[in-house]
Amino acid sequence: MPRFLSLIRIDEQQASEFRSDPGFEERMGALFEEITKAGVMLDTAGLLPTKEGTRLLWDGGKVTCTDGPFTETKEVVGGYALLQCKDKAEAVEWTRRFLETHPAHWHVGAELRQIDEGSTPPEA
């Protein structure tokens, strides 16, 4: 079965304003229990803020490193989920349900990408 990576996108500058509603923890817990029992969730986690991160760039034959925060970036990856689903439609459905557990006033997005299981890295 194909695997999909769901990259959860947030506006890091607004993240401190996120206030959960009374049922948020219960909704999220119920969804995680269901998705785990279904054998779909392989791994998931939130990520530390960009101020804790480092970006590495290969350009012009050398690597440069830049420590966070990355203020020029409005939307960042705030977490991820690794899903194994029968097809993309199922992965979209689980990701949609995940987003719907959040309070309506939050701005949270997801980028869903299928993992390329068949390609091999280019030879050096």
CSV table of N, CA, C and O in Angstrom, one decimal:
chain,number,residue,atom,x,y,z
A,1,MET,N,0.8,-1.2,0.0
A,1,MET,CA,0.0,0.0,0.0
A,1,MET,C,0.9,1.2,0.0
A,1,MET,O,1.9,1.3,0.7
A,2,PRO,N,0.5,2.3,-0.7
A,2,PRO,CA,1.3,3.5,-0.8
A,2,PRO,C,1.3,4.2,0.5
A,2,PRO,O,0.4,4.2,1.4
A,3,ARG,N,2.4,4.9,0.7
A,3,ARG,CA,2.6,5.8,1.9
A,3,ARG,C,2.5,7.2,1.5
A,3,ARG,O,2.9,7.6,0.4
A,4,PHE,N,2.0,8.1,2.4
A,4,PHE,CA,1.8,9.5,2.1
A,4,PHE,C,2.4,10.3,3.3
A,4,PHE,O,2.3,9.9,4.5
A,5,LEU,N,3.0,11.4,3.0
A,5,LEU,CA,3.5,12.3,4.0
A,5,LEU,C,2.6,13.5,4.0
A,5,LEU,O,2.4,14.2,3.0
A,6,SER,N,1.9,13.8,5.2
A,6,SER,CA,1.1,15.0,5.3
A,6,SER,C,1.9,16.0,6.1
A,6,SER,O,2.2,15.8,7.3
A,7,LEU,N,2.2,17.1,5.4
A,7,LEU,CA,3.0,18.2,6.1
A,7,LEU,C,2.0,19.2,6.6
A,7,LEU,O,1.3,19.8,5.8
A,8,ILE,N,2.0,19.4,7.9
A,8,ILE,CA,1.0,20.3,8.5
A,8,ILE,C,1.6,21.7,8.5
A,8,ILE,O,2.7,21.9,9.1
A,9,ARG,N,1.0,22.6,7.9
A,9,ARG,CA,1.5,24.0,7.7
A,9,ARG,C,0.7,25.0,8.6
A,9,ARG,O,-0.5,24.9,8.7
A,10,ILE,N,1.5,25.8,9.3
A,10,ILE,CA,1.0,26.8,10.2
A,10,ILE,C,1.7,28.1,9.9
A,10,ILE,O,2.7,28.2,9.4
A,11,ASP,N,1.0,29.2,10.3
A,11,ASP,CA,1.6,30.5,10.4
A,11,ASP,C,2.3,30.7,11.7
A,11,ASP,O,1.6,30.8,12.7
A,12,GLU,N,3.6,30.5,11.8
A,12,GLU,CA,4.3,30.5,13.0
A,12,GLU,C,4.1,31.8,13.9
A,12,GLU,O,4.1,31.7,15.1
A,13,GLN,N,3.9,32.9,13.2
A,13,GLN,CA,3.7,34.2,13.9
A,13,GLN,C,2.4,34.2,14.6
A,13,GLN,O,2.2,34.9,15.6
A,14,GLN,N,1.4,33.5,14.2
A,14,GLN,CA,0.1,33.4,14.8
A,14,GLN,C,-0.1,32.2,15.7
A,14,GLN,O,-1.1,32.1,16.4
A,15,ALA,N,0.9,31.3,15.7
A,15,ALA,CA,0.7,30.1,16.5
A,15,ALA,C,0.5,30.4,18.0
A,15,ALA,O,-0.2,29.6,18.7
A,16,SER,N,1.2,31.4,18.5
A,16,SER,CA,1.0,31.7,19.9
A,16,SER,C,-0.4,32.2,20.3
A,16,SER,O,-0.8,32.1,21.4
A,17,GLU,N,-1.2,32.6,19.3
A,17,GLU,CA,-2.6,33.0,19.5
A,17,GLU,C,-3.5,31.8,19.4
A,17,GLU,O,-4.7,32.0,19.7
A,18,PHE,N,-3.1,30.6,19.1
A,18,PHE,CA,-4.0,29.5,19.0
A,18,PHE,C,-4.5,29.1,20.4
A,18,PHE,O,-3.7,28.8,21.2
A,19,ARG,N,-5.7,29.2,20.5
A,19,ARG,CA,-6.4,28.7,21.8
A,19,ARG,C,-7.3,27.6,21.4
A,19,ARG,O,-8.1,27.7,20.6
A,20,SER,N,-7.1,26.5,22.1
A,20,SER,CA,-8.0,25.3,21.8
A,20,SER,C,-9.3,25.5,22.5
A,20,SER,O,-9.4,26.1,23.6
A,21,ASP,N,-10.4,25.0,21.9
A,21,ASP,CA,-11.7,25.0,22.5
A,21,ASP,C,-11.8,23.8,23.4
A,21,ASP,O,-10.9,22.9,23.4
A,22,PRO,N,-12.9,23.7,24.2
A,22,PRO,CA,-13.0,22.6,25.2
A,22,PRO,C,-12.9,21.2,24.7
A,22,PRO,O,-12.4,20.3,25.3
A,23,GLY,N,-13.4,21.0,23.5
A,23,GLY,CA,-13.5,19.6,22.9
A,23,GLY,C,-12.3,19.2,22.1
A,23,GLY,O,-12.2,18.1,21.6
A,24,PHE,N,-11.3,20.1,21.9
A,24,PHE,CA,-10.2,19.9,20.9
A,24,PHE,C,-9.4,18.6,21.3
A,24,PHE,O,-9.2,17.7,20.5
A,25,GLU,N,-9.0,18.5,22.5
A,25,GLU,CA,-8.2,17.4,23.0
A,25,GLU,C,-8.9,16.1,22.8
A,25,GLU,O,-8.3,15.1,22.3
A,26,GLU,N,-10.2,16.0,23.1
A,26,GLU,CA,-11.0,14.8,23.0
A,26,GLU,C,-11.2,14.4,21.5
A,26,GLU,O,-11.1,13.3,21.1
A,27,ARG,N,-11.4,15.4,20.6
A,27,ARG,CA,-11.6,15.1,19.2
A,27,ARG,C,-10.3,14.6,18.6
A,27,ARG,O,-10.3,13.6,17.8
A,28,MET,N,-9.2,15.2,19.0
A,28,MET,CA,-7.9,14.8,18.4
A,28,MET,C,-7.6,13.4,18.9
A,28,MET,O,-7.1,12.5,18.2
A,29,GLY,N,-7.8,13.1,20.2
A,29,GLY,CA,-7.5,11.8,20.8
A,29,GLY,C,-8.4,10.7,20.1
A,29,GLY,O,-7.9,9.6,19.8
A,30,ALA,N,-9.6,11.0,19.9
A,30,ALA,CA,-10.5,10.0,19.2
A,30,ALA,C,-10.1,9.7,17.8
A,30,ALA,O,-10.1,8.6,17.4
A,31,LEU,N,-9.7,10.8,17.1
A,31,LEU,CA,-9.2,10.6,15.7
A,31,LEU,C,-7.9,9.8,15.7
A,31,LEU,O,-7.8,8.8,14.9
A,32,PHE,N,-7.0,10.1,16.6
A,32,PHE,CA,-5.7,9.4,16.6
A,32,PHE,C,-6.0,7.9,17.0
A,32,PHE,O,-5.3,7.0,16.4
A,33,GLU,N,-6.9,7.7,17.9
A,33,GLU,CA,-7.2,6.3,18.2
A,33,GLU,C,-7.8,5.5,17.0
A,33,GLU,O,-7.4,4.4,16.7
A,34,GLU,N,-8.7,6.2,16.3
A,34,GLU,CA,-9.3,5.6,15.1
A,34,GLU,C,-8.3,5.3,14.0
A,34,GLU,O,-8.3,4.2,13.4
A,35,ILE,N,-7.5,6.3,13.7
A,35,ILE,CA,-6.5,6.2,12.6
A,35,ILE,C,-5.4,5.1,12.9
A,35,ILE,O,-5.0,4.4,12.0
A,36,THR,N,-5.1,5.0,14.2
A,36,THR,CA,-4.1,4.0,14.6
A,36,THR,C,-4.7,2.6,14.5
A,36,THR,O,-4.0,1.7,14.0
A,37,LYS,N,-5.9,2.4,15.0
A,37,LYS,CA,-6.6,1.1,15.0
A,37,LYS,C,-6.8,0.7,13.5
A,37,LYS,O,-6.7,-0.5,13.2
A,38,ALA,N,-7.0,1.7,12.6
A,38,ALA,CA,-7.2,1.3,11.2
A,38,ALA,C,-5.9,0.9,10.5
A,38,ALA,O,-5.9,0.5,9.4
A,39,GLY,N,-4.7,1.1,11.2
A,39,GLY,CA,-3.4,0.7,10.6
A,39,GLY,C,-2.9,1.8,9.7
A,39,GLY,O,-2.0,1.5,8.9
A,40,VAL,N,-3.5,3.0,9.7
A,40,VAL,CA,-3.1,4.0,8.7
A,40,VAL,C,-1.9,4.8,9.2
A,40,VAL,O,-1.0,5.2,8.5
A,41,MET,N,-2.0,5.2,10.5
A,41,MET,CA,-0.9,6.1,11.0
A,41,MET,C,0.3,5.3,11.3
A,41,MET,O,0.3,4.4,12.1
A,42,LEU,N,1.4,5.7,10.6
A,42,LEU,CA,2.7,5.1,10.9
A,42,LEU,C,3.5,5.9,11.8
A,42,LEU,O,4.3,5.3,12.6
A,43,ASP,N,3.4,7.2,11.8
A,43,ASP,CA,4.2,8.1,12.6
A,43,ASP,C,3.6,9.5,12.5
A,43,ASP,O,3.0,9.9,11.5
A,44,THR,N,3.7,10.3,13.6
A,44,THR,CA,3.2,11.6,13.6
A,44,THR,C,3.9,12.4,14.7
A,44,THR,O,4.3,11.8,15.7
A,45,ALA,N,4.2,13.7,14.5
A,45,ALA,CA,4.8,14.5,15.5
A,45,ALA,C,4.6,16.0,15.2
A,45,ALA,O,4.5,16.3,14.0
A,46,GLY,N,4.6,16.8,16.2
A,46,GLY,CA,4.8,18.3,15.9
A,46,GLY,C,6.2,18.6,15.9
A,46,GLY,O,7.1,17.8,16.3
A,47,LEU,N,6.5,19.8,15.4
A,47,LEU,CA,7.9,20.2,15.3
A,47,LEU,C,8.2,21.4,16.1
A,47,LEU,O,7.3,22.2,16.3
A,48,LEU,N,9.4,21.6,16.6
A,48,LEU,CA,9.7,22.8,17.4
A,48,LEU,C,9.7,24.0,16.5
A,48,LEU,O,9.8,23.9,15.3
A,49,PRO,N,9.6,25.2,17.1
A,49,PRO,CA,9.6,26.4,16.2
A,49,PRO,C,10.8,26.6,15.4
A,49,PRO,O,11.9,26.0,15.7
A,50,THR,N,10.7,27.4,14.3
A,50,THR,CA,11.9,27.6,13.4
A,50,THR,C,13.1,28.2,14.1
A,50,THR,O,14.2,28.0,13.7
A,51,LYS,N,12.8,28.9,15.2
A,51,LYS,CA,14.0,29.5,16.0
A,51,LYS,C,14.9,28.4,16.5
A,51,LYS,O,16.1,28.7,16.7
A,52,GLU,N,14.4,27.2,16.6
A,52,GLU,CA,15.3,26.0,17.0
A,52,GLU,C,15.9,25.3,15.8
A,52,GLU,O,16.6,24.3,16.0
A,53,GLY,N,15.5,25.7,14.6
A,53,GLY,CA,15.9,25.0,13.4
A,53,GLY,C,17.1,25.6,12.7
A,53,GLY,O,17.6,26.7,13.0
A,54,THR,N,17.6,24.8,11.7
A,54,THR,CA,18.7,25.2,10.8
A,54,THR,C,18.4,24.8,9.4
A,54,THR,O,18.0,23.7,9.2
A,55,ARG,N,18.6,25.7,8.5
A,55,ARG,CA,18.4,25.4,7.0
A,55,ARG,C,19.8,25.2,6.4
A,55,ARG,O,20.7,26.0,6.7
A,56,LEU,N,19.9,24.2,5.6
A,56,LEU,CA,21.1,23.9,4.9
A,56,LEU,C,20.8,24.0,3.4
A,56,LEU,O,19.8,23.5,2.9
A,57,LEU,N,21.7,24.7,2.7
A,57,LEU,CA,21.5,24.9,1.3
A,57,LEU,C,22.8,24.5,0.5
A,57,LEU,O,23.9,24.9,0.9
A,58,TRP,N,22.6,23.7,-0.5
A,58,TRP,CA,23.7,23.3,-1.4
A,58,TRP,C,23.6,24.2,-2.6
A,58,TRP,O,22.6,24.1,-3.4
A,59,ASP,N,24.6,25.0,-2.9
A,59,ASP,CA,24.5,25.9,-4.0
A,59,ASP,C,26.0,26.3,-4.4
A,59,ASP,O,26.8,26.6,-3.5
A,60,GLY,N,26.3,26.3,-5.6
A,60,GLY,CA,27.6,26.7,-6.1
A,60,GLY,C,28.7,25.8,-5.6
A,60,GLY,O,29.8,26.3,-5.4
A,61,GLY,N,28.4,24.5,-5.3
A,61,GLY,CA,29.4,23.6,-4.9
A,61,GLY,C,29.8,23.7,-3.4
A,61,GLY,O,30.7,23.1,-3.0
A,62,LYS,N,28.9,24.4,-2.6
A,62,LYS,CA,29.2,24.4,-1.2
A,62,LYS,C,27.9,24.4,-0.4
A,62,LYS,O,26.8,24.8,-0.9
A,63,VAL,N,28.0,24.0,0.9
A,63,VAL,CA,26.8,24.0,1.7
A,63,VAL,C,26.9,25.2,2.7
A,63,VAL,O,28.0,25.5,3.3
A,64,THR,N,25.8,25.9,2.8
A,64,THR,CA,25.7,27.0,3.8
A,64,THR,C,24.6,26.7,4.8
A,64,THR,O,23.6,26.0,4.4
A,65,CYS,N,24.8,27.1,6.0
A,65,CYS,CA,23.8,26.9,7.1
A,65,CYS,C,23.3,28.2,7.6
A,65,CYS,O,24.0,29.1,7.8
A,66,THR,N,22.0,28.3,7.8
A,66,THR,CA,21.3,29.4,8.4
A,66,THR,C,20.5,29.0,9.6
A,66,THR,O,19.6,28.1,9.4
A,67,ASP,N,20.8,29.5,10.7
A,67,ASP,CA,20.0,29.2,11.9
A,67,ASP,C,18.7,30.0,11.9
A,67,ASP,O,18.7,31.2,11.5
A,68,GLY,N,17.6,29.4,12.5
A,68,GLY,CA,16.3,30.1,12.6
A,68,GLY,C,16.4,31.2,13.7
A,68,GLY,O,17.4,31.3,14.4
A,69,PRO,N,15.4,32.0,13.8
A,69,PRO,CA,14.1,31.8,13.1
A,69,PRO,C,14.1,32.3,11.7
A,69,PRO,O,15.0,33.1,11.4
A,70,PHE,N,13.2,31.8,10.9
A,70,PHE,CA,13.1,32.2,9.5
A,70,PHE,C,12.0,33.2,9.3
A,70,PHE,O,10.9,32.8,8.9
A,71,THR,N,12.2,34.4,9.7
A,71,THR,CA,11.2,35.4,9.7
A,71,THR,C,10.6,35.7,8.3
A,71,THR,O,9.5,36.2,8.2
A,72,GLU,N,11.4,35.5,7.2
A,72,GLU,CA,10.9,35.7,5.9
A,72,GLU,C,9.9,34.7,5.4
A,72,GLU,O,9.2,34.9,4.4
A,73,THR,N,9.7,33.6,6.2
A,73,THR,CA,8.8,32.6,5.8
A,73,THR,C,7.5,32.7,6.7
A,73,THR,O,7.6,32.6,7.9
A,74,LYS,N,6.4,33.0,6.1
A,74,LYS,CA,5.2,33.1,6.8
A,74,LYS,C,4.6,31.8,7.3
A,74,LYS,O,4.3,31.6,8.4
A,75,GLU,N,4.5,30.9,6.3
A,75,GLU,CA,3.9,29.6,6.6
A,75,GLU,C,5.1,28.5,6.7
A,75,GLU,O,5.9,28.4,5.8
A,76,VAL,N,5.1,27.8,7.8
A,76,VAL,CA,6.1,26.8,8.0
A,76,VAL,C,5.5,25.4,8.3
A,76,VAL,O,4.3,25.3,8.6
A,77,VAL,N,6.3,24.4,8.1
A,77,VAL,CA,5.8,23.0,8.5
A,77,VAL,C,5.9,22.9,10.0
A,77,VAL,O,6.9,23.1,10.7
A,78,GLY,N,4.7,22.7,10.7
A,78,GLY,CA,4.6,22.7,12.1
A,78,GLY,C,4.5,21.3,12.6
A,78,GLY,O,4.6,21.0,13.8
A,79,GLY,N,4.4,20.3,11.7
A,79,GLY,CA,4.3,18.9,12.1
A,79,GLY,C,4.1,18.0,10.9
A,79,GLY,O,4.0,18.5,9.8
A,80,TYR,N,4.0,16.7,11.1
A,80,TYR,CA,3.8,15.8,10.0
A,80,TYR,C,3.1,14.6,10.5
A,80,TYR,O,3.0,14.3,11.7
A,81,ALA,N,2.6,13.9,9.5
A,81,ALA,CA,2.0,12.5,9.7
A,81,ALA,C,2.4,11.6,8.6
A,81,ALA,O,2.3,12.1,7.4
A,82,LEU,N,2.9,10.5,8.9
A,82,LEU,CA,3.2,9.5,7.8
A,82,LEU,C,2.1,8.4,7.8
A,82,LEU,O,1.8,7.8,8.8
A,83,LEU,N,1.4,8.4,6.7
A,83,LEU,CA,0.2,7.6,6.6
A,83,LEU,C,0.4,6.5,5.5
A,83,LEU,O,1.1,6.7,4.5
A,84,GLN,N,-0.2,5.3,5.8
A,84,GLN,CA,-0.2,4.2,4.8
A,84,GLN,C,-1.7,4.0,4.4
A,84,GLN,O,-2.4,3.5,5.3
A,85,CYS,N,-2.1,4.3,3.2
A,85,CYS,CA,-3.4,4.2,2.8
A,85,CYS,C,-3.6,3.4,1.5
A,85,CYS,O,-2.6,3.2,0.8
A,86,LYS,N,-4.8,3.0,1.2
A,86,LYS,CA,-5.0,2.2,0.0
A,86,LYS,C,-4.8,3.1,-1.3
A,86,LYS,O,-4.4,2.6,-2.3
A,87,ASP,N,-5.1,4.4,-1.1
A,87,ASP,CA,-4.9,5.3,-2.3
A,87,ASP,C,-4.9,6.7,-1.8
A,87,ASP,O,-5.1,7.0,-0.6
A,88,LYS,N,-4.7,7.6,-2.7
A,88,LYS,CA,-4.7,9.1,-2.4
A,88,LYS,C,-6.0,9.6,-1.8
A,88,LYS,O,-6.0,10.4,-0.9
A,89,ALA,N,-7.1,9.1,-2.3
A,89,ALA,CA,-8.4,9.5,-1.8
A,89,ALA,C,-8.5,9.2,-0.3
A,89,ALA,O,-9.1,10.1,0.4
A,90,GLU,N,-8.1,8.1,0.1
A,90,GLU,CA,-8.1,7.7,1.5
A,90,GLU,C,-7.2,8.6,2.4
A,90,GLU,O,-7.6,9.1,3.4
A,91,ALA,N,-6.0,8.9,1.8
A,91,ALA,CA,-5.1,9.8,2.5
A,91,ALA,C,-5.7,11.2,2.6
A,91,ALA,O,-5.6,11.9,3.7
A,92,VAL,N,-6.3,11.7,1.6
A,92,VAL,CA,-7.0,13.0,1.6
A,92,VAL,C,-8.1,13.0,2.7
A,92,VAL,O,-8.2,14.0,3.4
A,93,GLU,N,-8.9,12.0,2.7
A,93,GLU,CA,-10.0,11.9,3.7
A,93,GLU,C,-9.4,11.9,5.2
A,93,GLU,O,-10.0,12.7,6.0
A,94,TRP,N,-8.4,11.2,5.5
A,94,TRP,CA,-7.9,11.2,6.8
A,94,TRP,C,-7.3,12.6,7.1
A,94,TRP,O,-7.4,13.1,8.2
A,95,THR,N,-6.6,13.2,6.2
A,95,THR,CA,-6.0,14.5,6.4
A,95,THR,C,-7.1,15.6,6.6
A,95,THR,O,-7.0,16.4,7.4
A,96,ARG,N,-8.2,15.5,5.8
A,96,ARG,CA,-9.3,16.4,6.0
A,96,ARG,C,-9.9,16.3,7.4
A,96,ARG,O,-10.1,17.3,8.0
A,97,ARG,N,-10.1,15.0,7.8
A,97,ARG,CA,-10.6,14.8,9.2
A,97,ARG,C,-9.7,15.4,10.2
A,97,ARG,O,-10.2,15.9,11.2
A,98,PHE,N,-8.4,15.2,10.0
A,98,PHE,CA,-7.4,15.8,11.0
A,98,PHE,C,-7.6,17.3,11.1
A,98,PHE,O,-7.7,17.9,12.2
A,99,LEU,N,-7.7,18.0,9.9
A,99,LEU,CA,-7.8,19.4,9.9
A,99,LEU,C,-9.1,19.9,10.6
A,99,LEU,O,-9.2,20.9,11.3
A,100,GLU,N,-10.2,19.1,10.3
A,100,GLU,CA,-11.5,19.5,10.9
A,100,GLU,C,-11.6,19.3,12.4
A,100,GLU,O,-12.5,19.9,13.0
A,101,THR,N,-10.6,18.6,13.0
A,101,THR,CA,-10.6,18.6,14.5
A,101,THR,C,-10.2,19.9,15.2
A,101,THR,O,-10.5,20.1,16.3
A,102,HIS,N,-9.6,20.7,14.4
A,102,HIS,CA,-9.0,22.0,15.0
A,102,HIS,C,-10.2,23.0,15.1
A,102,HIS,O,-11.1,23.0,14.4
A,103,PRO,N,-10.0,23.9,16.1
A,103,PRO,CA,-11.0,25.0,16.3
A,103,PRO,C,-11.1,25.8,15.0
A,103,PRO,O,-10.2,26.0,14.2
A,104,ALA,N,-12.3,26.3,14.7
A,104,ALA,CA,-12.7,27.0,13.5
A,104,ALA,C,-11.8,28.3,13.3
A,104,ALA,O,-11.6,28.7,12.1
A,105,HIS,N,-11.4,28.9,14.3
A,105,HIS,CA,-10.6,30.2,14.2
A,105,HIS,C,-9.2,30.0,13.9
A,105,HIS,O,-8.4,30.9,13.7
A,106,TRP,N,-8.7,28.7,13.9
A,106,TRP,CA,-7.3,28.4,13.6
A,106,TRP,C,-7.1,28.4,12.1
A,106,TRP,O,-8.0,28.1,11.3
A,107,HIS,N,-5.9,28.8,11.6
A,107,HIS,CA,-5.5,28.7,10.2
A,107,HIS,C,-4.5,27.6,10.1
A,107,HIS,O,-3.3,27.8,10.5
A,108,VAL,N,-4.9,26.4,9.7
A,108,VAL,CA,-3.9,25.2,9.6
A,108,VAL,C,-4.2,24.6,8.3
A,108,VAL,O,-5.3,24.4,7.8
A,109,GLY,N,-3.1,24.3,7.6
A,109,GLY,CA,-3.2,23.7,6.3
A,109,GLY,C,-2.4,22.4,6.2
A,109,GLY,O,-1.6,22.1,7.2
A,110,ALA,N,-2.5,21.7,5.2
A,110,ALA,CA,-1.7,20.4,5.0
A,110,ALA,C,-1.3,20.3,3.5
A,110,ALA,O,-2.1,20.6,2.7
A,111,GLU,N,-0.1,19.8,3.3
A,111,GLU,CA,0.3,19.4,2.0
A,111,GLU,C,0.5,17.9,2.0
A,111,GLU,O,1.2,17.4,2.9
A,112,LEU,N,-0.2,17.2,1.2
A,112,LEU,CA,-0.2,15.8,1.2
A,112,LEU,C,0.6,15.3,-0.1
A,112,LEU,O,0.3,15.7,-1.2
A,113,ARG,N,1.6,14.5,0.2
A,113,ARG,CA,2.5,14.0,-0.9
A,113,ARG,C,2.7,12.5,-0.8
A,113,ARG,O,3.0,12.0,0.3
A,114,GLN,N,2.5,11.8,-1.9
A,114,GLN,CA,2.8,10.4,-1.9
A,114,GLN,C,4.3,10.2,-1.9
A,114,GLN,O,5.0,10.9,-2.6
A,115,ILE,N,4.8,9.2,-1.2
A,115,ILE,CA,6.2,8.8,-1.1
A,115,ILE,C,6.5,8.0,-2.4
A,115,ILE,O,5.8,7.1,-2.7
A,116,ASP,N,7.6,8.4,-3.1
A,116,ASP,CA,8.0,7.7,-4.3
A,116,ASP,C,8.8,6.4,-3.8
A,116,ASP,O,9.9,6.5,-3.4
A,117,GLU,N,8.1,5.3,-3.9
A,117,GLU,CA,8.7,4.0,-3.4
A,117,GLU,C,9.5,3.4,-4.5
A,117,GLU,O,10.3,2.4,-4.2
A,118,GLY,N,9.4,3.8,-5.8
A,118,GLY,CA,10.0,3.1,-6.9
A,118,GLY,C,11.3,3.7,-7.4
A,118,GLY,O,12.0,3.0,-8.2
A,119,SER,N,11.6,4.9,-7.1
A,119,SER,CA,12.7,5.5,-7.7
A,119,SER,C,14.0,5.3,-6.9
A,119,SER,O,13.9,5.0,-5.7
A,120,THR,N,15.1,5.3,-7.5
A,120,THR,CA,16.4,5.2,-6.8
A,120,THR,C,17.1,6.5,-7.0
A,120,THR,O,16.9,7.2,-7.9
A,121,PRO,N,17.9,6.9,-6.0
A,121,PRO,CA,18.6,8.1,-6.0
A,121,PRO,C,19.6,8.1,-7.2
A,121,PRO,O,20.1,7.1,-7.6
A,122,PRO,N,19.8,9.3,-7.8
A,122,PRO,CA,20.8,9.4,-8.9
A,122,PRO,C,22.2,9.0,-8.5
A,122,PRO,O,22.6,9.2,-7.3
A,123,GLU,N,22.9,8.4,-9.4
A,123,GLU,CA,24.3,8.1,-9.1
A,123,GLU,C,25.2,9.3,-9.0
A,123,GLU,O,25.0,10.3,-9.8
A,124,ALA,N,26.1,9.3,-8.1
A,124,ALA,CA,27.0,10.5,-7.9
A,124,ALA,C,28.1,10.5,-9.0
A,124,ALA,O,28.4,9.6,-9.6
